[in-house]
PDB file of C-alpha atoms in Angstrom:
ATOM      1  CA  MET A  21      -7.925 -11.259 -19.245  1.00 33.00           C
ATOM      2  CA  THR A  22      -6.191 -14.891 -19.746  1.00 35.00           C
ATOM      3  CA  ALA A  23      -8.061 -17.680 -18.640  1.00 33.00           C
ATOM      4  CA  ALA A  24      -5.713 -18.042 -15.773  1.00 36.00           C
ATOM      5  CA  ASP A  25      -6.604 -14.790 -14.457  1.00 43.00           C
ATOM      6  CA  ALA A  26     -10.004 -16.010 -15.054  1.00 40.00           C
ATOM      7  CA  GLY A  27      -9.332 -19.193 -12.580  1.00 40.00           C
ATOM      8  CA  ALA A  28      -7.384 -17.253  -9.670  1.00 43.00           C
ATOM      9  CA  PRO A  29      -9.000 -16.179  -6.968  1.00 44.00           C
ATOM     10  CA  ARG A  30      -9.710 -12.291  -6.305  1.00 49.00           C
ATOM     11  CA  LEU A  31      -9.217 -10.847  -2.268  1.00 48.00           C
ATOM     12  CA  GLY A  32     -12.425 -11.458  -0.857  1.00 45.00           C
ATOM     13  CA  GLY A  33     -11.828 -15.855  -0.920  1.00 47.00           C
ATOM     14  CA  ALA A  34     -10.462 -17.982   1.529  1.00 42.00           C
ATOM     15  CA  ALA A  35      -8.001 -18.764  -0.183  1.00 48.00           C
ATOM     16  CA  ALA A  36      -6.299 -14.250   1.699  1.00 48.00           C
ATOM     17  CA  ILE A  37      -7.700 -15.340   4.706  1.00 46.00           C
ATOM     18  CA  ARG A  38      -5.420 -18.435   5.226  1.00 45.00           C
ATOM     19  CA  ARG A  39      -2.595 -17.014   4.202  1.00 62.00           C
ATOM     20  CA  ALA A  40      -2.037 -13.220   6.221  1.00 73.00           C
ATOM     21  CA  ALA A  41      -0.997 -15.073   9.194  1.00 70.00           C
ATOM     22  CA  ASP A  42       1.467 -16.487   7.374  1.00 80.00           C
ATOM     23  CA  VAL A  43       2.427 -13.654   4.481  1.00 86.00           C
ATOM     24  CA  LEU A  44       2.576 -11.653   7.131  1.00 90.00           C
ATOM     25  CA  ALA A  45       4.231 -13.591   9.790  1.00 91.00           C
ATOM     26  CA  PRO A  46       7.184 -11.858  12.204  1.00 95.00           C
ATOM     27  CA  LEU A  47      10.687 -11.997  10.235  1.00 97.00           C
ATOM     28  CA  GLU A  48      13.233 -13.823  12.079  1.00 95.00           C
ATOM     29  CA  PRO A  49      16.614 -12.068  12.965  1.00 94.00           C
ATOM     30  CA  GLY A  50      18.816 -13.105   9.781  1.00 97.00           C
ATOM     31  CA  ALA A  51      16.153 -13.233   7.704  1.00 98.00           C
ATOM     32  CA  ARG A  52      17.264 -12.108   4.092  1.00 98.00           C
ATOM     33  CA  VAL A  53      15.338  -8.784   2.714  1.00 98.00           C
ATOM     34  CA  ALA A  54      15.263  -7.906  -0.772  1.00 98.00           C
ATOM     35  CA  LEU A  55      15.273  -3.624  -1.691  1.00 98.00           C
ATOM     36  CA  VAL A  56      14.020  -2.927  -5.119  1.00 98.00           C
ATOM     37  CA  ALA A  57      12.870   0.416  -6.777  1.00 98.00           C
ATOM     38  CA  THR A  58       8.941  -0.147  -8.838  1.00 98.00           C
ATOM     39  CA  SER A  59       8.894   3.778  -9.085  1.00 98.00           C
ATOM     40  CA  GLY A  60      11.038   6.373  -8.599  1.00 97.00           C
ATOM     41  CA  PRO A  61      14.894   6.704  -8.913  1.00 97.00           C
ATOM     42  CA  VAL A  62      16.419   6.440  -4.697  1.00 97.00           C
ATOM     43  CA  ASP A  63      19.140   9.007  -3.528  1.00 97.00           C
ATOM     44  CA  PRO A  64      22.129   6.320  -2.515  1.00 97.00           C
ATOM     45  CA  ALA A  65      22.985   7.838   0.730  1.00 98.00           C
ATOM     46  CA  ARG A  66      19.062   7.253   1.335  1.00 98.00           C
ATOM     47  CA  LEU A  67      19.603   3.552   0.132  1.00 98.00           C
ATOM     48  CA  ASP A  68      22.749   3.273   2.409  1.00 98.00           C
ATOM     49  CA  ARG A  69      21.058   4.481   5.736  1.00 98.00           C
ATOM     50  CA  SER A  70      18.367   2.085   4.590  1.00 98.00           C
ATOM     51  CA  MET A  71      20.278  -1.328   4.399  1.00 98.00           C
ATOM     52  CA  ALA A  72      21.644   0.224   8.007  1.00 98.00           C
ATOM     53  CA  LEU A  73      18.952   0.463   9.368  1.00 98.00           C
ATOM     54  CA  LEU A  74      17.802  -3.225   8.556  1.00 98.00           C
ATOM     55  CA  ARG A  75      20.909  -4.685   9.318  1.00 98.00           C
ATOM     56  CA  SER A  76      20.347  -2.728  13.164  1.00 98.00           C
ATOM     57  CA  TRP A  77      17.075  -5.091  13.353  1.00 98.00           C
ATOM     58  CA  GLY A  78      19.519  -8.151  12.909  1.00 98.00           C
ATOM     59  CA  LEU A  79      18.379  -8.686   9.291  1.00 98.00           C
ATOM     60  CA  GLN A  80      20.339  -9.212   5.645  1.00 98.00           C
ATOM     61  CA  PRO A  81      19.037  -6.520   2.912  1.00 98.00           C
ATOM     62  CA  VAL A  82      19.676  -7.749  -0.701  1.00 98.00           C
ATOM     63  CA  ALA A  83      19.471  -4.461  -2.778  1.00 98.00           C
ATOM     64  CA  TYR A  84      18.642  -5.258  -6.077  1.00 98.00           C
ATOM     65  CA  PRO A  85      19.713  -3.272  -9.592  1.00 98.00           C
ATOM     66  CA  SER A  86      16.754  -0.724  -9.979  1.00 98.00           C
ATOM     67  CA  ALA A  87      18.051   0.363  -6.382  1.00 98.00           C
ATOM     68  CA  SER A  88      20.945   2.019  -7.303  1.00 97.00           C
ATOM     69  CA  ALA A  89      19.608   2.325 -11.169  1.00 96.00           C
ATOM     70  CA  ARG A  90      18.155   5.149 -13.515  1.00 95.00           C
ATOM     71  CA  HIS A  91      16.074   5.044 -16.032  1.00 96.00           C
ATOM     72  CA  PRO A  92      18.204   6.163 -20.024  1.00 93.00           C
ATOM     73  CA  ARG A  93      15.326   8.990 -20.959  1.00 96.00           C
ATOM     74  CA  ALA A  94      13.442   9.778 -17.806  1.00 96.00           C
ATOM     75  CA  ASP A  95      14.948  11.468 -14.829  1.00 96.00           C
ATOM     76  CA  TYR A  96      11.658  10.150 -12.358  1.00 97.00           C
ATOM     77  CA  LEU A  97      12.066   6.569 -12.966  1.00 98.00           C
ATOM     78  CA  ALA A  98      14.869   4.569 -11.141  1.00 97.00           C
ATOM     79  CA  GLY A  99      16.145   2.716 -14.443  1.00 94.00           C
ATOM     80  CA  ASP A 100      14.134   1.455 -17.220  1.00 96.00           C
ATOM     81  CA  ASP A 101      10.904  -0.823 -17.025  1.00 97.00           C
ATOM     82  CA  ALA A 102      12.561  -4.270 -17.313  1.00 97.00           C
ATOM     83  CA  VAL A 103      14.838  -3.824 -14.845  1.00 97.00           C
ATOM     84  CA  ARG A 104      12.525  -2.927 -12.383  1.00 98.00           C
ATOM     85  CA  ALA A 105       9.937  -5.376 -13.400  1.00 98.00           C
ATOM     86  CA  GLY A 106      12.610  -8.250 -13.580  1.00 98.00           C
ATOM     87  CA  ASP A 107      14.265  -7.541 -10.332  1.00 98.00           C
ATOM     88  CA  LEU A 108      10.331  -7.324  -7.738  1.00 98.00           C
ATOM     89  CA  SER A 109       9.648 -10.397  -9.892  1.00 98.00           C
ATOM     90  CA  THR A 110      13.192 -12.158  -8.774  1.00 98.00           C
ATOM     91  CA  ALA A 111      12.892 -10.861  -5.104  1.00 98.00           C
ATOM     92  CA  TRP A 112       9.419 -12.007  -5.144  1.00 98.00           C
ATOM     93  CA  CYS A 113       9.985 -15.487  -6.414  1.00 98.00           C
ATOM     94  CA  ASP A 114      13.448 -16.054  -4.658  1.00 98.00           C
ATOM     95  CA  PRO A 115      13.489 -18.400  -1.980  1.00 97.00           C
ATOM     96  CA  SER A 116      15.573 -17.241   0.551  1.00 98.00           C
ATOM     97  CA  ILE A 117      14.035 -13.627   0.276  1.00 98.00           C
ATOM     98  CA  ALA A 118      11.682 -13.160   3.183  1.00 98.00           C
ATOM     99  CA  ALA A 119      10.021 -10.139   2.400  1.00 98.00           C
ATOM    100  CA  VAL A 120      10.560  -7.064   0.132  1.00 98.00           C
ATOM    101  CA  PHE A 121      10.825  -3.431   0.144  1.00 98.00           C
ATOM    102  CA  CYS A 122       9.688  -1.325  -2.503  1.00 98.00           C
ATOM    103  CA  LEU A 123      11.780   1.734  -1.680  1.00 98.00           C
ATOM    104  CA  ARG A 124      10.070   4.469  -2.665  1.00 97.00           C
ATOM    105  CA  GLY A 125       7.443   5.976  -4.138  1.00 97.00           C
ATOM    106  CA  GLY A 126       7.222   8.774  -7.500  1.00 97.00           C
ATOM    107  CA  TYR A 127       6.091   7.391 -10.767  1.00 97.00           C
ATOM    108  CA  GLY A 128       6.614   3.956 -12.315  1.00 97.00           C
ATOM    109  CA  SER A 129       4.582   1.046 -10.893  1.00 97.00           C
ATOM    110  CA  ILE A 130       1.521   1.124 -13.756  1.00 97.00           C
ATOM    111  CA  ARG A 131       4.420   0.474 -16.112  1.00 97.00           C
ATOM    112  CA  LEU A 132       5.914  -2.574 -14.482  1.00 96.00           C
ATOM    113  CA  LEU A 133       2.247  -4.522 -14.110  1.00 97.00           C
ATOM    114  CA  ASP A 134       1.724  -5.707 -18.128  1.00 96.00           C
ATOM    115  CA  ARG A 135       5.146  -7.124 -17.967  1.00 97.00           C
ATOM    116  CA  LEU A 136       5.126  -9.471 -14.566  1.00 98.00           C
ATOM    117  CA  ASP A 137       4.008 -12.867 -15.384  1.00 97.00           C
ATOM    118  CA  VAL A 138       1.150 -13.194 -13.004  1.00 96.00           C
ATOM    119  CA  ASP A 139       0.963 -16.867 -13.272  1.00 96.00           C
ATOM    120  CA  ARG A 140       4.486 -16.710 -11.964  1.00 97.00           C
ATOM    121  CA  LEU A 141       4.266 -15.050  -9.490  1.00 97.00           C
ATOM    122  CA  ARG A 142       1.257 -16.994  -8.036  1.00 94.00           C
ATOM    123  CA  SER A 143       3.227 -19.774  -8.214  1.00 95.00           C
ATOM    124  CA  ALA A 144       5.742 -18.665  -6.061  1.00 95.00           C
ATOM    125  CA  PRO A 145       4.925 -19.047  -2.034  1.00 92.00           C
ATOM    126  CA  PRO A 146       3.955 -15.608  -0.805  1.00 92.00           C
ATOM    127  CA  LYS A 147       5.836 -13.324   1.514  1.00 95.00           C
ATOM    128  CA  ALA A 148       5.931  -9.927   2.830  1.00 96.00           C
ATOM    129  CA  LEU A 149       5.748  -6.794   0.672  1.00 98.00           C
ATOM    130  CA  PHE A 150       6.152  -3.419   1.915  1.00 98.00           C
ATOM    131  CA  GLY A 151       5.598  -0.516  -0.050  1.00 98.00           C
ATOM    132  CA  SER A 152       3.103   2.753  -0.436  1.00 98.00           C
ATOM    133  CA  SER A 153       1.817   5.786  -2.607  1.00 98.00           C
ATOM    134  CA  ASP A 154       3.021   4.771  -6.632  1.00 98.00           C
ATOM    135  CA  VAL A 155       3.647   1.185  -4.785  1.00 98.00           C
ATOM    136  CA  THR A 156      -0.143   0.997  -4.796  1.00 98.00           C
ATOM    137  CA  ALA A 157      -0.490  -0.289  -8.480  1.00 97.00           C
ATOM    138  CA  VAL A 158       1.642  -3.471  -6.882  1.00 98.00           C
ATOM    139  CA  HIS A 159      -0.451  -3.527  -3.800  1.00 97.00           C
ATOM    140  CA  GLU A 160      -3.644  -3.693  -6.217  1.00 97.00           C
ATOM    141  CA  LEU A 161      -2.056  -6.996  -8.426  1.00 96.00           C
ATOM    142  CA  TRP A 162      -0.914  -8.501  -5.081  1.00 96.00           C
ATOM    143  CA  ASN A 163      -3.858  -7.821  -3.083  1.00 95.00           C
ATOM    144  CA  GLY A 164      -6.251  -8.656  -5.987  1.00 94.00           C
ATOM    145  CA  ARG A 165      -4.273 -11.462  -8.379  1.00 93.00           C
ATOM    146  CA  LEU A 166      -2.841 -13.325  -6.330  1.00 94.00           C
ATOM    147  CA  ALA A 167      -5.147 -12.975  -3.661  1.00 93.00           C
ATOM    148  CA  THR A 168      -1.884 -12.251  -1.329  1.00 95.00           C
ATOM    149  CA  PRO A 169      -1.707  -9.503   1.731  1.00 96.00           C
ATOM    150  CA  THR A 170       0.752  -7.250   1.728  1.00 97.00           C
ATOM    151  CA  TRP A 171       1.832  -3.654   3.972  1.00 98.00           C
ATOM    152  CA  PHE A 172       0.814  -0.108   3.433  1.00 98.00           C
ATOM    153  CA  GLY A 173       2.911   2.178   4.861  1.00 98.00           C
ATOM    154  CA  PRO A 174       6.129   4.787   4.737  1.00 98.00           C
ATOM    155  CA  MET A 175       8.955   3.321   2.697  1.00 98.00           C
ATOM    156  CA  LEU A 176      12.890   3.080   3.637  1.00 97.00           C
ATOM    157  CA  GLY A 177      14.371   4.719   0.519  1.00 97.00           C
ATOM    158  CA  THR A 178      12.308   8.070   1.876  1.00 98.00           C
ATOM    159  CA  ASP A 179      13.042  10.906   4.311  1.00 97.00           C
ATOM    160  CA  ALA A 180       9.466   9.944   5.126  1.00 97.00           C
ATOM    161  CA  LEU A 181      10.878   6.711   7.158  1.00 98.00           C
ATOM    162  CA  LEU A 182      14.215   7.823   7.488  1.00 98.00           C
ATOM    163  CA  GLU A 183      13.600  11.049  10.117  1.00 98.00           C
ATOM    164  CA  ASP A 184      10.847  10.269  11.367  1.00 98.00           C
ATOM    165  CA  ALA A 185      11.503   8.274  14.416  1.00 98.00           C
ATOM    166  CA  VAL A 186       7.482   7.150  14.798  1.00 98.00           C
ATOM    167  CA  ALA A 187       7.276   5.378  11.629  1.00 98.00           C
ATOM    168  CA  THR A 188      10.615   4.096  11.750  1.00 98.00           C
ATOM    169  CA  GLU A 189       9.266   1.937  14.879  1.00 98.00           C
ATOM    170  CA  GLY A 190       5.898   1.397  13.219  1.00 98.00           C
ATOM    171  CA  LEU A 191       7.634  -0.487  10.412  1.00 98.00           C
ATOM    172  CA  ARG A 192       9.868  -2.344  12.837  1.00 98.00           C
ATOM    173  CA  ARG A 193       6.746  -3.399  14.734  1.00 97.00           C
ATOM    174  CA  ALA A 194       4.946  -4.424  10.931  1.00 97.00           C
ATOM    175  CA  VAL A 195       8.145  -6.812  10.468  1.00 98.00           C
ATOM    176  CA  PHE A 196       8.892  -8.499  13.718  1.00 97.00           C
ATOM    177  CA  GLU A 197       5.719  -8.112  16.060  1.00 95.00           C
ATOM    178  CA  PRO A 198       2.288 -10.319  15.373  1.00 92.00           C
ATOM    179  CA  LEU A 199      -0.734  -9.318  13.200  1.00 90.00           C
ATOM    180  CA  PRO A 200      -3.583 -10.077  14.805  1.00 89.00           C
ATOM    181  CA  GLY A 201      -5.417  -7.776  17.249  1.00 88.00           C
ATOM    182  CA  ARG A 202      -2.955  -4.547  16.293  1.00 93.00           C
ATOM    183  CA  GLU A 203      -5.619  -1.307  16.260  1.00 96.00           C
ATOM    184  CA  TYR A 204      -4.312   2.059  14.208  1.00 98.00           C
ATOM    185  CA  SER A 205      -6.230   5.696  15.402  1.00 98.00           C
ATOM    186  CA  SER A 206      -4.029   9.061  15.463  1.00 98.00           C
ATOM    187  CA  PRO A 207      -4.569  11.619  17.259  1.00 97.00           C
ATOM    188  CA  GLY A 208      -6.882  13.052  14.808  1.00 96.00           C
ATOM    189  CA  THR A 209      -8.480  10.427  14.092  1.00 98.00           C
ATOM    190  CA  GLU A 210     -12.599  11.394  13.929  1.00 98.00           C
ATOM    191  CA  THR A 211     -15.632   9.636  12.308  1.00 98.00           C
ATOM    192  CA  LEU A 212     -17.696  11.202  10.105  1.00 98.00           C
ATOM    193  CA  VAL A 213     -20.590   8.902   9.491  1.00 98.00           C
ATOM    194  CA  ALA A 214     -21.407   6.387  12.357  1.00 98.00           C
ATOM    195  CA  GLY A 215     -20.962   2.856  12.145  1.00 98.00           C
ATOM    196  CA  THR A 216     -19.164  -0.050  12.182  1.00 98.00           C
ATOM    197  CA  ALA A 217     -17.925  -2.142   9.602  1.00 98.00           C
ATOM    198  CA  THR A 218     -16.085  -5.262   8.632  1.00 98.00           C
ATOM    199  CA  GLY A 219     -14.385  -6.841   5.963  1.00 97.00           C
ATOM    200  CA  ARG A 220     -11.212  -6.987   3.776  1.00 96.00           C
ATOM    201  CA  VAL A 221      -9.010  -3.337   3.904  1.00 97.00           C
ATOM    202  CA  VAL A 222      -7.886  -2.417   0.322  1.00 97.00           C
ATOM    203  CA  GLY A 223      -7.257   0.893  -1.147  1.00 98.00           C
ATOM    204  CA  GLY A 224      -4.251   2.786  -0.918  1.00 98.00           C
ATOM    205  CA  THR A 225      -3.579   6.236  -3.069  1.00 98.00           C
ATOM    206  CA  LEU A 226      -6.475   7.705  -4.283  1.00 98.00           C
ATOM    207  CA  SER A 227      -4.530   8.726  -7.414  1.00 98.00           C
ATOM    208  CA  LEU A 228      -3.672   5.220  -8.193  1.00 98.00           C
ATOM    209  CA  LEU A 229      -6.870   3.365  -7.099  1.00 98.00           C
ATOM    210  CA  ARG A 230      -8.031   6.167 -10.333  1.00 98.00           C
ATOM    211  CA  MET A 231      -5.109   5.295 -12.305  1.00 97.00           C
ATOM    212  CA  THR A 232      -5.706   1.662 -12.825  1.00 96.00           C
ATOM    213  CA  LEU A 233      -9.349   1.916 -12.942  1.00 96.00           C
ATOM    214  CA  GLY A 234     -10.332  -0.347 -15.816  1.00 94.00           C
ATOM    215  CA  SER A 235      -7.272  -2.749 -15.028  1.00 94.00           C
ATOM    216  CA  ALA A 236      -6.822  -6.177 -14.597  1.00 92.00           C
ATOM    217  CA  GLU A 237      -5.440  -5.433 -11.289  1.00 92.00           C
ATOM    218  CA  SER A 238      -8.619  -2.592  -9.923  1.00 93.00           C
ATOM    219  CA  ASP A 239     -11.468  -5.515 -12.204  1.00 90.00           C
ATOM    220  CA  GLY A 240      -9.385  -8.467  -9.724  1.00 88.00           C
ATOM    221  CA  LEU A 241      -9.934  -6.755  -6.812  1.00 92.00           C
ATOM    222  CA  ASP A 242     -13.099  -7.666  -4.734  1.00 91.00           C
ATOM    223  CA  ARG A 243     -14.193  -4.376  -3.162  1.00 96.00           C
ATOM    224  CA  SER A 244     -17.939  -6.230  -2.087  1.00 95.00           C
ATOM    225  CA  GLY A 245     -18.181  -6.005   2.019  1.00 97.00           C
ATOM    226  CA  ALA A 246     -14.716  -4.372   1.775  1.00 98.00           C
ATOM    227  CA  ILE A 247     -12.924  -1.332   4.243  1.00 98.00           C
ATOM    228  CA  VAL A 248     -11.767   1.433   1.933  1.00 98.00           C
ATOM    229  CA  LEU A 249      -8.291   2.664   2.849  1.00 98.00           C
ATOM    230  CA  LEU A 250      -7.855   6.279   1.245  1.00 98.00           C
ATOM    231  CA  GLU A 251      -5.058   9.028   1.004  1.00 98.00           C
ATOM    232  CA  ASP A 252      -3.267  11.316  -0.922  1.00 98.00           C
ATOM    233  CA  VAL A 253      -0.637  14.107  -1.731  1.00 98.00           C
ATOM    234  CA  THR A 254       0.068  17.304  -3.300  1.00 98.00           C
ATOM    235  CA  GLU A 255      -3.465  17.089  -5.127  1.00 98.00           C
ATOM    236  CA  GLU A 256      -5.446  19.989  -5.057  1.00 98.00           C
ATOM    237  CA  PRO A 257      -9.811  19.526  -3.683  1.00 98.00           C
ATOM    238  CA  TYR A 258     -10.558  20.204  -7.573  1.00 98.00           C
ATOM    239  CA  ARG A 259      -8.429  17.360  -8.660  1.00 98.00           C
ATOM    240  CA  LEU A 260      -9.485  14.617  -5.304  1.00 98.00           C
ATOM    241  CA  ASP A 261     -13.274  16.203  -6.381  1.00 98.00           C
ATOM    242  CA  ALA A 262     -12.617  14.817  -9.687  1.00 98.00           C
ATOM    243  CA  LEU A 263     -10.468  11.627  -8.920  1.00 98.00           C
ATOM    244  CA  LEU A 264     -13.498  10.306  -6.044  1.00 98.00           C
ATOM    245  CA  SER A 265     -15.809  11.303  -8.968  1.00 98.00           C
ATOM    246  CA  SER A 266     -14.338   9.371 -11.245  1.00 98.00           C
ATOM    247  CA  LEU A 267     -14.031   5.955  -8.916  1.00 98.00           C
ATOM    248  CA  LEU A 268     -17.915   6.984  -7.632  1.00 98.00           C
ATOM    249  CA  ARG A 269     -19.434   7.008 -11.343  1.00 98.00           C
ATOM    250  CA  ALA A 270     -17.596   3.702 -12.659  1.00 97.00           C
ATOM    251  CA  GLY A 271     -18.903   1.985  -9.817  1.00 97.00           C
ATOM    252  CA  TRP A 272     -15.961   1.433  -7.845  1.00 97.00           C
ATOM    253  CA  PHE A 273     -17.556   2.300  -4.778  1.00 98.00           C
ATOM    254  CA  GLU A 274     -20.192  -0.082  -5.048  1.00 97.00           C
ATOM    255  CA  GLY A 275     -20.678  -2.666  -2.353  1.00 97.00           C
ATOM    256  CA  VAL A 276     -17.462  -1.017   0.410  1.00 98.00           C
ATOM    257  CA  ALA A 277     -18.604  -1.790   3.648  1.00 98.00           C
ATOM    258  CA  GLY A 278     -16.627   0.844   5.095  1.00 98.00           C
ATOM    259  CA  ILE A 279     -14.225   3.289   4.616  1.00 98.00           C
ATOM    260  CA  ALA A 280     -10.976   5.352   6.549  1.00 98.00           C
ATOM    261  CA  LEU A 281      -8.992   8.297   5.320  1.00 98.00           C
ATOM    262  CA  GLY A 282      -5.365   8.775   5.711  1.00 98.00           C
ATOM    263  CA  SER A 283      -3.402  11.932   5.595  1.00 98.00           C
ATOM    264  CA  TRP A 284      -3.972  14.501   2.598  1.00 98.00           C
ATOM    265  CA  GLU A 285      -0.916  16.588   2.725  1.00 98.00           C
ATOM    266  CA  SER A 286      -0.606  19.507   0.965  1.00 98.00           C
ATOM    267  CA  CYS A 287      -3.586  18.748  -0.825  1.00 98.00           C
ATOM    268  CA  GLY A 288      -5.110  22.324   0.484  1.00 97.00           C
ATOM    269  CA  ASP A 289      -6.964  23.467   3.553  1.00 98.00           C
ATOM    270  CA  PRO A 290      -7.352  19.904   5.348  1.00 97.00           C
ATOM    271  CA  SER A 291     -11.441  21.414   6.699  1.00 98.00           C
ATOM    272  CA  GLU A 292     -12.357  21.822   3.125  1.00 98.00           C
ATOM    273  CA  VAL A 293     -11.097  18.192   1.681  1.00 98.00           C
ATOM    274  CA  ARG A 294     -12.932  16.946   5.312  1.00 98.00           C
ATOM    275  CA  ALA A 295     -16.292  18.322   3.724  1.00 98.00           C
ATOM    276  CA  LEU A 296     -15.076  17.581   0.329  1.00 98.00           C
ATOM    277  CA  MET A 297     -14.954  13.998   1.786  1.00 98.00           C
ATOM    278  CA  LEU A 298     -18.435  14.158   3.769  1.00 98.00           C
ATOM    279  CA  GLU A 299     -20.386  15.465   0.385  1.00 98.00           C
ATOM    280  CA  LEU A 300     -19.094  12.691  -1.904  1.00 98.00           C
ATOM    281  CA  LEU A 301     -18.579   9.850   0.364  1.00 98.00           C
ATOM    282  CA  GLY A 302     -20.788  10.426   3.262  1.00 98.00           C
ATOM    283  CA  PRO A 303     -24.284   9.581   0.996  1.00 98.00           C
ATOM    284  CA  LEU A 304     -22.872   6.271   0.410  1.00 98.00           C
ATOM    285  CA  GLY A 305     -24.211   5.293   3.835  1.00 98.00           C
ATOM    286  CA  VAL A 306     -21.195   3.995   5.272  1.00 98.00           C
ATOM    287  CA  PRO A 307     -19.159   4.307   8.465  1.00 98.00           C
ATOM    288  CA  LEU A 308     -16.482   6.599   7.646  1.00 98.00           C
ATOM    289  CA  VAL A 309     -14.050   8.126   9.562  1.00 98.00           C
ATOM    290  CA  TRP A 310     -11.358  11.608   8.705  1.00 98.00           C
ATOM    291  CA  ASP A 311      -7.553  10.807   9.480  1.00 98.00           C
ATOM    292  CA  LEU A 312      -6.747   7.520  11.039  1.00 98.00           C
ATOM    293  CA  GLY A 313      -3.183   7.984  10.674  1.00 98.00           C
ATOM    294  CA  PHE A 314      -2.022   6.784   7.571  1.00 98.00           C
ATOM    295  CA  GLY A 315      -0.275   8.093   4.387  1.00 98.00           C
ATOM    296  CA  HIS A 316       2.038  11.055   3.184  1.00 98.00           C
ATOM    297  CA  CYS A 317       1.883  12.450   7.079  1.00 98.00           C
ATOM    298  CA  ALA A 318       4.442  12.277   9.836  1.00 97.00           C
ATOM    299  CA  ASN A 319       4.305   9.587  12.341  1.00 98.00           C
ATOM    300  CA  ALA A 320       2.474   7.236   9.643  1.00 98.00           C
ATOM    301  CA  HIS A 321       0.921   3.640  10.152  1.00 98.00           C
ATOM    302  CA  THR A 322       2.378   0.604   8.881  1.00 98.00           C
ATOM    303  CA  LEU A 323      -1.047  -1.012   7.591  1.00 97.00           C
ATOM    304  CA  PRO A 324      -1.555  -4.248   6.470  1.00 97.00           C
ATOM    305  CA  LEU A 325      -4.156  -4.781   3.075  1.00 97.00           C
ATOM    306  CA  GLY A 326      -5.635  -7.941   1.884  1.00 95.00           C
ATOM    307  CA  ILE A 327      -6.496  -8.755   5.387  1.00 94.00           C
ATOM    308  CA  GLU A 328      -9.755  -8.710   7.740  1.00 95.00           C
ATOM    309  CA  ALA A 329     -10.417  -5.498  10.195  1.00 97.00           C
ATOM    310  CA  THR A 330     -13.267  -3.898  11.728  1.00 98.00           C
ATOM    311  CA  LEU A 331     -13.766  -0.471  11.405  1.00 98.00           C
ATOM    312  CA  HIS A 332     -15.037   1.149  14.426  1.00 98.00           C
ATOM    313  CA  ALA A 333     -16.590   4.946  13.266  1.00 98.00           C
ATOM    314  CA  ASP A 334     -17.685   5.725  17.044  1.00 98.00           C
ATOM    315  CA  GLY A 335     -16.578   7.930  19.992  1.00 97.00           C
ATOM    316  CA  ARG A 336     -13.259   5.984  19.179  1.00 97.00           C
ATOM    317  CA  PRO A 337     -12.269   5.651  16.328  1.00 98.00           C
ATOM    318  CA  ARG A 338     -10.556   2.981  15.183  1.00 98.00           C
ATOM    319  CA  LEU A 339      -9.494  -0.352  12.967  1.00 98.00           C
ATOM    320  CA  VAL A 340      -8.776  -3.215  14.556  1.00 98.00           C
ATOM    321  CA  VAL A 341      -6.761  -6.420  12.387  1.00 95.00           C
ATOM    322  CA  HIS A 342      -8.348  -9.650  13.256  1.00 91.00           C
ATOM    323  CA  GLY A 343      -5.577 -11.277  10.612  1.00 71.00           C
TER     324      GLY A 343
END
């Protein structure tokens, strides 16, 4: 950790609270927005559809080189690390860009983190950043070391958004409607451990949170008093067990105020996953909610990270955003 990082605000400080209303404020029609690929390569047809969707909303999409790039060796990466890191940094620091959309997940964001100039990113005027899944690694850096809130939800370059009208509307609302007072729940939401907790929202995709354990991004994210979001995809129950057990043994959940679980698509029998979550997370004694309706599921919410919210684990479980 550099001296600059040591003096940087951590998520949970007043800086993040003051920024939330501005950073996640509704965009205006005509705003220029960046499309970047921090992880896997983007299908050209989906990129075209993504840009058309944003134009239909009155925005001006700008596709950066990574959006159509391919890594010279690894077909699972959208361009080499320098291209992807450069696009993310350039888009974030460009004052004419009002928001940054990460196009898809897969794998690769973790390879960018050490290439980013955190001081430069921190000095740039903050703006909204959208993404999920593998982009969890980027959210950790933004939420922690930059003390800047972000949006976690289905991504523009994927069928999870383009073929899901409900998810698309959720993203549109995140882009254009005010943040405070929003409530998030789903038909399958269930209270596993009752209670109410208010705190800053952190987290994302479980396997990525484990992947960054011990890094500057993870260490820079103050989880004391936080509400944790967790979800994943294509991880068998024994793998989820191992991932959660690793975080628990490392003290990752120490001091958290509540936990909201999302979807566990293609992770085996949902009842087995539910029982595992209750077995491992229930003993923490904090409010615990099952299936809040975010992650890799149909009709997935676009949720804010790095903002204050209240988790109600009661007869009508929900997450209520304060902004």
